[in-house]
Structures are given as C-alpha cells and as structure tokens.
Coordinates of C-alpha atoms and ligand atoms in Angstrom, one line a residue:
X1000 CA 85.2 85.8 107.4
X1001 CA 84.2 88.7 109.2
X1002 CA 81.6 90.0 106.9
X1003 CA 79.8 86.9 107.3
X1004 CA 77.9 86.2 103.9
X1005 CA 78.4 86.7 100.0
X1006 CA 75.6 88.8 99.8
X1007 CA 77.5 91.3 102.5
X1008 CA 80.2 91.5 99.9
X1009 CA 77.6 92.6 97.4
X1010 CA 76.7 95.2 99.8
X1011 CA 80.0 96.1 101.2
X1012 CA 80.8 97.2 97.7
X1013 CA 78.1 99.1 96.7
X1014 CA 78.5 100.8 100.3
X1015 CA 82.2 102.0 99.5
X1016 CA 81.0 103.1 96.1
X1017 CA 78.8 105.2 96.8
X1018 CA 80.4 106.9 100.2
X1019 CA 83.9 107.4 97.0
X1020 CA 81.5 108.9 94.8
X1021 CA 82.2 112.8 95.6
X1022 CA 85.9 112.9 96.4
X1023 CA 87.1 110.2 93.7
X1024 CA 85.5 112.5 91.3
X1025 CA 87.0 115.5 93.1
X1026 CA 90.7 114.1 93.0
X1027 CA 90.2 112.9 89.4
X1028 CA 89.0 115.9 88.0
X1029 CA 92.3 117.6 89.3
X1030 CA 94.4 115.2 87.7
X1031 CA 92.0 116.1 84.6
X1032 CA 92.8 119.5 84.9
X1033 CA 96.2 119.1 85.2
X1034 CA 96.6 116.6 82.4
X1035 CA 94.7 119.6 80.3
X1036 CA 97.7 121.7 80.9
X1037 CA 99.9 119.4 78.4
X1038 CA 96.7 118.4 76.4
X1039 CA 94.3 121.3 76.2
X1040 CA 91.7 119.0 74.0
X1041 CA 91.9 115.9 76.9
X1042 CA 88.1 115.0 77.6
X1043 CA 89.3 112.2 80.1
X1044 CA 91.5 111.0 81.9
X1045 CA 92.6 107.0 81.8
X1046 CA 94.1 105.2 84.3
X1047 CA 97.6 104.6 82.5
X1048 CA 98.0 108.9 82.7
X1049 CA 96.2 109.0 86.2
X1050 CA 99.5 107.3 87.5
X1051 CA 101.6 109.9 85.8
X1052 CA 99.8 113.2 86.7
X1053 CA 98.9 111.7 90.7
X1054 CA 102.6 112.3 90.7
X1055 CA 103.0 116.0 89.0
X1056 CA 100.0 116.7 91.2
X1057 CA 101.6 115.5 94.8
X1058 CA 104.7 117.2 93.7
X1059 CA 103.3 120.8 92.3
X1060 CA 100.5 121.0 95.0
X1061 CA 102.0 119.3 97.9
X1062 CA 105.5 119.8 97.8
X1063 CA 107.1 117.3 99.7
X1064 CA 110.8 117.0 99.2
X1065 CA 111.5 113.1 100.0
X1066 CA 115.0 114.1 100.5
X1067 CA 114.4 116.4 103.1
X1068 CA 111.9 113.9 104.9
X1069 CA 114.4 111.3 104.8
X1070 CA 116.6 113.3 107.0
X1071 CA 114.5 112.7 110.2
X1072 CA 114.1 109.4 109.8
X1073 CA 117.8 107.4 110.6
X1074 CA 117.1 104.0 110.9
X1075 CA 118.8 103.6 114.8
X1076 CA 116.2 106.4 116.1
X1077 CA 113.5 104.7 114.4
X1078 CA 113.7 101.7 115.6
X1079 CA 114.1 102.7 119.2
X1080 CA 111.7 104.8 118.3
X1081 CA 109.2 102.1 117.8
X1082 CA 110.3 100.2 120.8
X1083 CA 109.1 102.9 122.9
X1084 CA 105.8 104.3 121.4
X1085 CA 105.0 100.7 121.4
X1086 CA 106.3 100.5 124.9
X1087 CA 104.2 103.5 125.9
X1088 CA 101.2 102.4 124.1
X1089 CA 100.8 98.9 125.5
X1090 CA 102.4 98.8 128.6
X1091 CA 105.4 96.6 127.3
X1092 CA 109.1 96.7 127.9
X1093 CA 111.5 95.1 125.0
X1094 CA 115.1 93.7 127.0
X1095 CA 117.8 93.1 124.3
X1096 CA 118.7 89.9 124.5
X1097 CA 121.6 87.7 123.4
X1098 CA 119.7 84.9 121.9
X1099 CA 121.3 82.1 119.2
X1100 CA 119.5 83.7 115.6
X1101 CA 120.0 82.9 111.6
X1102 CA 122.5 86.2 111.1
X1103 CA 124.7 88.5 113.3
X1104 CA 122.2 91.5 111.7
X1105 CA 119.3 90.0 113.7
X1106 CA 118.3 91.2 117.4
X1107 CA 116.4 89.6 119.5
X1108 CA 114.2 91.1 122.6
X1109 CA 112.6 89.8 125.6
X1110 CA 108.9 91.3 125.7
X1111 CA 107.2 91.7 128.7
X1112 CA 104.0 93.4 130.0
X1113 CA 104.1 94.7 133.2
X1114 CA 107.2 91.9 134.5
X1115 CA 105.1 89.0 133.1
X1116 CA 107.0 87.4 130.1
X1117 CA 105.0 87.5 127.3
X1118 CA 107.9 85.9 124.9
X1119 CA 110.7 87.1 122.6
X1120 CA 110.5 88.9 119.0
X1121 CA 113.8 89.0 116.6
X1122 CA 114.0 92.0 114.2
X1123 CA 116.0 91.1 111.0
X1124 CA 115.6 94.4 109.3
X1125 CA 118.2 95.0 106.8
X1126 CA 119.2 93.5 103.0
X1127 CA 121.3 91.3 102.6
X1128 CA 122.1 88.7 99.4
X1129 CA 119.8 85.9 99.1
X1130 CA 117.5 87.1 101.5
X1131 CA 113.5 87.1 101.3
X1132 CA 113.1 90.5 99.9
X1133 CA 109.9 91.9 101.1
X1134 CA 108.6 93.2 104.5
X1135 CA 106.7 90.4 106.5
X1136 CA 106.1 89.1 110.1
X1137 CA 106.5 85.4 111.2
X1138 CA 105.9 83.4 113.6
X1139 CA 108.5 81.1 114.9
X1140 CA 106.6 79.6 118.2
X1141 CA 103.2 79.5 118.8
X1142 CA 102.3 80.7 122.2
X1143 CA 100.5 78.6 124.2
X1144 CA 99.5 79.2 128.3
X1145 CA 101.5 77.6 130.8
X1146 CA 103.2 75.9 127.8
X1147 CA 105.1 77.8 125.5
X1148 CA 105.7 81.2 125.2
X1149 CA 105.4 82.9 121.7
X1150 CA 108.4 83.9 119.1
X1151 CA 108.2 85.6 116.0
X1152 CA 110.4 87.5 113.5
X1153 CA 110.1 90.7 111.1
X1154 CA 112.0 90.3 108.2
X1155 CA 112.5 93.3 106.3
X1156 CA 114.6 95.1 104.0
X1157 CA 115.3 99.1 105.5
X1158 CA 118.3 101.2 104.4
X1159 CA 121.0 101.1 107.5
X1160 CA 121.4 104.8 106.8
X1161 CA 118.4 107.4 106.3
X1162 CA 114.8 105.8 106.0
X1163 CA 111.7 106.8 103.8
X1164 CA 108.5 107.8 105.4
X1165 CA 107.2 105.1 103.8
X1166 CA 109.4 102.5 105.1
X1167 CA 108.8 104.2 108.7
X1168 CA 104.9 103.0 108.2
X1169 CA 105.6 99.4 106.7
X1170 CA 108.1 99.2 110.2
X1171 CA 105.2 100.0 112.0
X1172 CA 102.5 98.0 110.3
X1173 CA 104.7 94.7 110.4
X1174 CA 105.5 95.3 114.0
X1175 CA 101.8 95.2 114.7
X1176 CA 101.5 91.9 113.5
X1177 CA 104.2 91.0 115.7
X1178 CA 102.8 92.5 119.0
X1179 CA 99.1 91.0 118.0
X1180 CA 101.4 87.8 118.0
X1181 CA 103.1 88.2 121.2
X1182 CA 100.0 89.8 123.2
X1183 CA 97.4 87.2 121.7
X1184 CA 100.2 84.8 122.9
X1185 CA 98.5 83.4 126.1
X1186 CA 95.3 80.9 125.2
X1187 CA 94.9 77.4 125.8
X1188 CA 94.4 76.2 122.1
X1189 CA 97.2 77.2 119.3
X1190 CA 94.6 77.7 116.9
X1191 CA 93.5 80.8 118.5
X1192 CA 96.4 82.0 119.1
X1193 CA 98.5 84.7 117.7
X1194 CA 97.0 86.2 114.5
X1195 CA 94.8 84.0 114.2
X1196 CA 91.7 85.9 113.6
X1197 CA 89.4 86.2 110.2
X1198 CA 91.6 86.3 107.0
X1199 CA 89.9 89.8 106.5
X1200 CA 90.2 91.4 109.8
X1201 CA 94.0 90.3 110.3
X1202 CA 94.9 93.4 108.5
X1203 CA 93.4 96.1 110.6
X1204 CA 95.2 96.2 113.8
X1205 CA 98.2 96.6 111.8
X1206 CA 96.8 99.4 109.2
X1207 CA 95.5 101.6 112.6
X1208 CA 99.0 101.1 114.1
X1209 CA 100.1 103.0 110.5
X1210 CA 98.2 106.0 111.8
X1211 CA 100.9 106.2 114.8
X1212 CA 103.3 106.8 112.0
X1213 CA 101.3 109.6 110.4
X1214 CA 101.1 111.8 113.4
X1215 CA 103.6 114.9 114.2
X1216 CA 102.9 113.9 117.7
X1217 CA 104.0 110.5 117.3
X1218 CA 106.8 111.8 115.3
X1219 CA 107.9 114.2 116.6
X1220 CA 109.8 112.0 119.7
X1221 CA 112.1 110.0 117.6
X1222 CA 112.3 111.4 114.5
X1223 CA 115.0 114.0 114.1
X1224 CA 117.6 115.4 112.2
X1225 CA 121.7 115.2 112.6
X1226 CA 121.2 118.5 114.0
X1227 CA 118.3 116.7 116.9
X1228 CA 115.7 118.6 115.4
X1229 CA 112.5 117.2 115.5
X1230 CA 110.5 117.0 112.1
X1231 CA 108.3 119.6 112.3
X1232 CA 104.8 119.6 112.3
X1233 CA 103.7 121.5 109.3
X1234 CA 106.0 118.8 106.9
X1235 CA 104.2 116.0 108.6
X1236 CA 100.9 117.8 107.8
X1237 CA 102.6 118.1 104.1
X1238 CA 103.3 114.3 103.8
X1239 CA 99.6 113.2 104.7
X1240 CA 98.3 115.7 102.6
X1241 CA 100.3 114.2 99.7
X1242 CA 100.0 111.0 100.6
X1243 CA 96.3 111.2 101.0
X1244 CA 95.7 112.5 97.4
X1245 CA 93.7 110.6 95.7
X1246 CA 92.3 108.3 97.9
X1247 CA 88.7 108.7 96.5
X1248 CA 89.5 107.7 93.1
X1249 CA 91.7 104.8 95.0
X1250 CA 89.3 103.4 97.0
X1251 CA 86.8 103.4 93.3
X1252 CA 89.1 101.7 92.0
X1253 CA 89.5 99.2 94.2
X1254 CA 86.0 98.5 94.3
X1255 CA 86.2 97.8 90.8
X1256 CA 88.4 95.1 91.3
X1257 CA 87.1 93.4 94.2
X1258 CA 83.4 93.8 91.8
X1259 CA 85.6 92.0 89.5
X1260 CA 86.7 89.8 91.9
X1261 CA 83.5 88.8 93.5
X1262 CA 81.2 88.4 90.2
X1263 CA 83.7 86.6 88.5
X1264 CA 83.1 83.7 91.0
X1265 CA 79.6 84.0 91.6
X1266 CA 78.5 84.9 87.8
X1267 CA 79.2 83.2 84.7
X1268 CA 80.1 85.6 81.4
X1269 CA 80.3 85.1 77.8
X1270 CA 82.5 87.6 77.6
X1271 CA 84.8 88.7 80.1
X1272 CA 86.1 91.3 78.7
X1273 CA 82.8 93.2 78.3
X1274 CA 82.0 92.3 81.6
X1275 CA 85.1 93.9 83.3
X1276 CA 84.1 96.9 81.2
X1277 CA 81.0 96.6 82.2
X1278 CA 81.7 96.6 86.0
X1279 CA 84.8 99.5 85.7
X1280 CA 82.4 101.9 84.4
X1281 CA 80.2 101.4 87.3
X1282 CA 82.7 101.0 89.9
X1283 CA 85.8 102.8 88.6
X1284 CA 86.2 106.6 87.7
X1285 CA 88.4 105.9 85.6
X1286 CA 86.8 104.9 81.5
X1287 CA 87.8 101.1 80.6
X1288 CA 91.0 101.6 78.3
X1289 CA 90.4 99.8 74.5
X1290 CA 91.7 96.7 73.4
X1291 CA 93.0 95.8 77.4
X1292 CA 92.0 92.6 79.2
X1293 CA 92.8 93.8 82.8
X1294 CA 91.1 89.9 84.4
X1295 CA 94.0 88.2 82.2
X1296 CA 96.6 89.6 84.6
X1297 CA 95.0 90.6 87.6
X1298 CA 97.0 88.2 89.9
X1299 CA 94.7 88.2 92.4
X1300 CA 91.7 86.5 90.9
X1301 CA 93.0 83.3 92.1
X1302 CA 95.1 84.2 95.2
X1303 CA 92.0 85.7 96.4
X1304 CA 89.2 84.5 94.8
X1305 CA 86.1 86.1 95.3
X1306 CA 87.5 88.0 98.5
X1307 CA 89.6 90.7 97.4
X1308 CA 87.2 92.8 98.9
X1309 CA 89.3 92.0 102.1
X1310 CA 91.9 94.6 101.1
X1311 CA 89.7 97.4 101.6
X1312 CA 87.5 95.8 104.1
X1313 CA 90.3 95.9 107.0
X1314 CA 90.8 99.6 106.1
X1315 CA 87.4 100.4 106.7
X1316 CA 87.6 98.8 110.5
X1317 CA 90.8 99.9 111.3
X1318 CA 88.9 103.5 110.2
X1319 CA 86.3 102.4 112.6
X1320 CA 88.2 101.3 115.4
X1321 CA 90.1 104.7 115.1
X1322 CA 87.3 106.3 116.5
X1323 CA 87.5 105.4 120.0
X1324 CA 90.9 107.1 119.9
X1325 CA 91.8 110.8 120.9
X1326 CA 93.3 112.3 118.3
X1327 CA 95.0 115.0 120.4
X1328 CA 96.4 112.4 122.4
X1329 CA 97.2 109.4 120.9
X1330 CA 99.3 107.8 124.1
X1331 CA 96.2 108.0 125.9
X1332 CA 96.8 104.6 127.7
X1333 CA 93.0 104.4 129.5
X1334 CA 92.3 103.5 125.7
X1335 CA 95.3 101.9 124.3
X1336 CA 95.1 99.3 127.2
X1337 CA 91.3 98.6 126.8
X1338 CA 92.5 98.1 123.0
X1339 CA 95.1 95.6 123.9
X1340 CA 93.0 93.8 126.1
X1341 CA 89.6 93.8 124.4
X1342 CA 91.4 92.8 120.4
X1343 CA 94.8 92.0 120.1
X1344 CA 94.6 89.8 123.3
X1345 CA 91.9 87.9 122.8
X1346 CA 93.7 86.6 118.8
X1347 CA 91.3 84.0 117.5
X1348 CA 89.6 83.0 120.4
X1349 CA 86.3 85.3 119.6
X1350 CA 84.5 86.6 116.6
X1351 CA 86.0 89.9 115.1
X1352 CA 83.0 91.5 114.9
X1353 CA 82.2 90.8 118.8
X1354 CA 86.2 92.5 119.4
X1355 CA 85.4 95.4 117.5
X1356 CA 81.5 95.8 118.9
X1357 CA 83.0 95.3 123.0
X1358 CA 85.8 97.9 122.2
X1359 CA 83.6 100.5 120.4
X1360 CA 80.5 100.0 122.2
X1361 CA 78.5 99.2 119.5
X1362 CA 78.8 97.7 116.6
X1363 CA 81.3 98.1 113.4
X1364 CA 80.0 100.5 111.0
X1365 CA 81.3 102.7 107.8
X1366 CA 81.0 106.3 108.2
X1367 CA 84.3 106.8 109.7
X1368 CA 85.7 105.5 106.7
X1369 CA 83.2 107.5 104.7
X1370 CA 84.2 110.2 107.0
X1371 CA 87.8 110.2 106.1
X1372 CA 87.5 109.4 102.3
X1373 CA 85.1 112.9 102.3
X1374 CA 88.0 115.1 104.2
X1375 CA 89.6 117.3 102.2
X1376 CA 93.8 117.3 102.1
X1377 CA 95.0 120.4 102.8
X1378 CA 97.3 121.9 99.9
X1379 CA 100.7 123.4 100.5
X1380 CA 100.5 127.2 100.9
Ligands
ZN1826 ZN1 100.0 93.2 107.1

C-alpha cells in the first residue's frame, strides 16, 4: 500500500478528521436548520434525515434542474467528446476499428501516441439484457514490450439518448482506468503493467480525470444542446456547487467508517455495538442512531478489511496531484504530458509515492484536500 504502515492509517484518519471539522459542521448545521423548518423542536440531526434534507437543500439552495442538464449531454457528443479531450490531453489519437467483439453495440479503437501503437480499447457502453450491470474497466491483454500490445474494455450501462452529469463523470473516471491501462502498457514484466499500482492509489488517476468533467471549459466543447448551444458556464458552476454540498460532513463520515474499519481489525471489543458508537461520535457529525448495529451490515468490513481507508485516501492524492495543474487551462499539455509520462506510464513498475513525489516536486501531502473540503460552494443567486 501506499501509506506504508498501520500506524499511517491511524494517522491518516485523525488527519482528515480534523482538516473536516469546520465545514462538516458547517454543511450539517444547514441541514439542521432546514430540518427545523418542518420540526421547529429538532435539536439534531441523524443520519437517516441528513439523506432526506441534503436533497431539499441541493434543490432549494442550488437549483439545478437535472432535466435541463441532461439536455447537453447526448450520449454521441459525449463520447466523441471524450475521445478528444483525452486526445488533446495525452497526445493520443483513437482510429475506429473494425475489430471481431462480444456484441454489434461494442466499438473498438486503435490507440496510438504520436503514430506508435500503444494497443486497442473496446467501449461497450450501453444496457442490454443479461449484461453486467455496473460501470467497470477490464483488461483483456496485458501489454507487454516488444511482445504484446495491451487491450481492454469499459463496460458500462449509459442511456443511448440524453446522459446525466453524473454518468458523464463515471464515463470519464472508467476511461482513465483504461488509458492508465493502455499508456502503462509498454514494460518488460506483466506484473507491472497496466494498473497495476498499490490497491489504494489505483483510484486517483481516475478520480482527477473526474475533475475534467466538472469544468465549463472542459465542457463547454462537447457538451451542447439540440439547438448547439454550449452548456453555459454559470450551470456548470451550479452543478459543482450542488454537488459539492456536503462534502464536509461526507468526508466525517467516511472517516468513521474506515475508524470502524481499521480498529475493528487491529482491536478486540466486548461490545461492538458500543464501540461503533463509540468511534461515530468521535469521527462522525452525525449522533449514533438507537437500537442500530451499523458493523452488522457494513459490507465492507470484509471486502476491505482494515483498509477502507483506501476510499478516501485516493481522493486526497488525486487532490494533491491536482495541484500541479492550471486551473485556467486545463489542456495545458507541458503538464498533461509530464503527467502521462511521470504516473500513468510508469503503472507498477515504481512506488506511488516516488510517481507522485517526481511529478509534484515534492512529496504527497494533505492540504490540498484540506484546501478544498474548507472552500465554500457558492449558492445559487
Ligand atoms: Zn475506478
């Protein structure tokens, strides 16, 4: 793992805790507020109504209608869309290819960087009966230099038609697993190859190429309307406002559970349920609700184990490795190419942390994620 040690774990969690403190109070004391509105005598508020009200609240405060976001975002323009931000960002050219694949929906494209060959990707994005029903990245061929070149597929489930936002930034977040797959394509040993870096850093080149989905920039040169309007700026600003609500109280509560997580492991209780409501009201903003027994169906006690701290952990690099971008320019290639080279090149064949610490300059810290969990959203007007 990239954090290196249990003990980092320990720390990694009180770190995030304390940098959530302010805002997760902030954002839960709005939900508060609101709640009071139907409940005038509501002292607190509990997580079961947090879920409720984060929803009033986006939609009173925010006021994003989904249906008029969905009209910018038709699936053909978005996907040729991401061919060529991608394209732009990293140098590479996709060639449509008619390759043998499982179903007539699937295309498949030659990838190459600059007229090398790097290897071929296949895109299998729609629903269809009996098909896997999530949104994933696999890999079909390792790649292997002078060998073999790499193949892998996205299998997903978008609407032919108009897309969600949301869908937009899983599209964009499983195509970075694809292109670390393809780019980290070229080293002698398979094990390196591909994504084959730590289990918790595998996450955060695909969560950073998310951000390209959030900005109006970005945006703004695929996504349009039947009449080719582009989506304008001030909804974009809208939808990461909304989207961003919250986060605070988010990220305290996913400390809680990675506490929960780690301690259960590494401690033994008498009683479990007294120490989950022990570590939710030092982790959590939210008060432990009576009678409940969260551990007894929190799923990923065992698909994790003691590391579901992992989830938030590739945020908070992906945060980091933000940094060295220009947020005015975000097709600034003099960066985007030292990216691809320096960490999505080099897959497995290095430490993470020596990736993150040659690309930044220095080595990974937290205050851009503290940074970012501290900026305010700005409300609709
Ligand atoms: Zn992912």
């Amino acid at each position: 793992k990239m954090i290196g040690s249990g003990d980092a774990i320990a720390d990694f969690i009180e770190r995030i805790t304390e940098a959530a403190e302010r805002p997760g109070r902030r954002d839960r004391d709005i939900l508060l507020e609101r709640m009071r509105q139907d409940r005038p005598d509501a002292t607190q508020i509990d997580r079961a109504d947090s879920t409720y009200y984060a929803e009033l609240v986006r939609r009173e405060r925010f006021r994003v209608d989904a249906q008029e976001v969905r009209t910018y975002f038709d699936f053909s323009k978005v996907r040729q869309g991401l061919l060529d931000v991608t394209g732009r960002l990293f140098g590479v050219r996709y060639t449509l290819v008619d390759a043998p694949a499982w179903h007539s929906d699937v295309t498949a494209y030659d990838v190459d960087l600059q007229g090398e060959l790097l290897g071929r990707i296949f895109l299998d994005l729609h629903p269809r009966e009996g098909k896997y029903k999530h949104a994933a990245q696999f890999s079909l061929v390792p790649g292997v230099a002078a060998r073999q070149l790499p193949e892998g597929a996205l299998v997903c489930n978008f609407s032919r038609g108009l897309m969600e936002h949301s869908d937009v930034v899983t599209l964009f977040h499983e195509f970075g697993h694809l292109l670390h797959h393809l780019l980290a394509g070229r080293h002698e040993w398979v094990r390196f190859s591909g994504v084959a870096t730590e289990w918790d850093f595998v996450e955060a080149p695909s969560q950073l190429l998310e951000e390209w989905a959030w900005h109006a920039d970005v945006l703004r040169t695929f996504a349009s309307n039947d009449a080719g309007e582009p989506i304008p700026a001030e909804l974009v600003a809208k939808m990461r406002a909304a989207h961003e609500f919250g986060k605070g109280y988010l990220a305290r509560s996913q400390m809680f559970y990675a506490a929960v997580s780690f301690q259960f492991h590494t401690s033994s209780f008498d009683d479990l349920t007294e120490a989950e409501r022990h570590l939710q009201s030092t982790y959590d903003v939210f008060p432990y609700v009576e009678g409940t027994h969260f551990h007894a169906s929190f799923g990923h006690l065992d698909g994790y184990t003691s590391a579901y701290y992992t989830y938030m952990w590739s945020l908070v690099i992906a945060k980091d490795l933000l940094t060295a971008f220009d947020m005015e320019n975000l097709f600034d290639t003099a960066v985007t190419t030292r990216y691809r080279d320096t960490i999505l090149a080099a897959g497995g064949s290095r430490d993470a942390a020596d990736l993150v610490r040659d690309f930044l300059g220095r080595p990974y810290n937290f205050d851009a994620f503290a940074r970012w969990l501290n900026s305010a959203e700005r409300p609709a007007t």
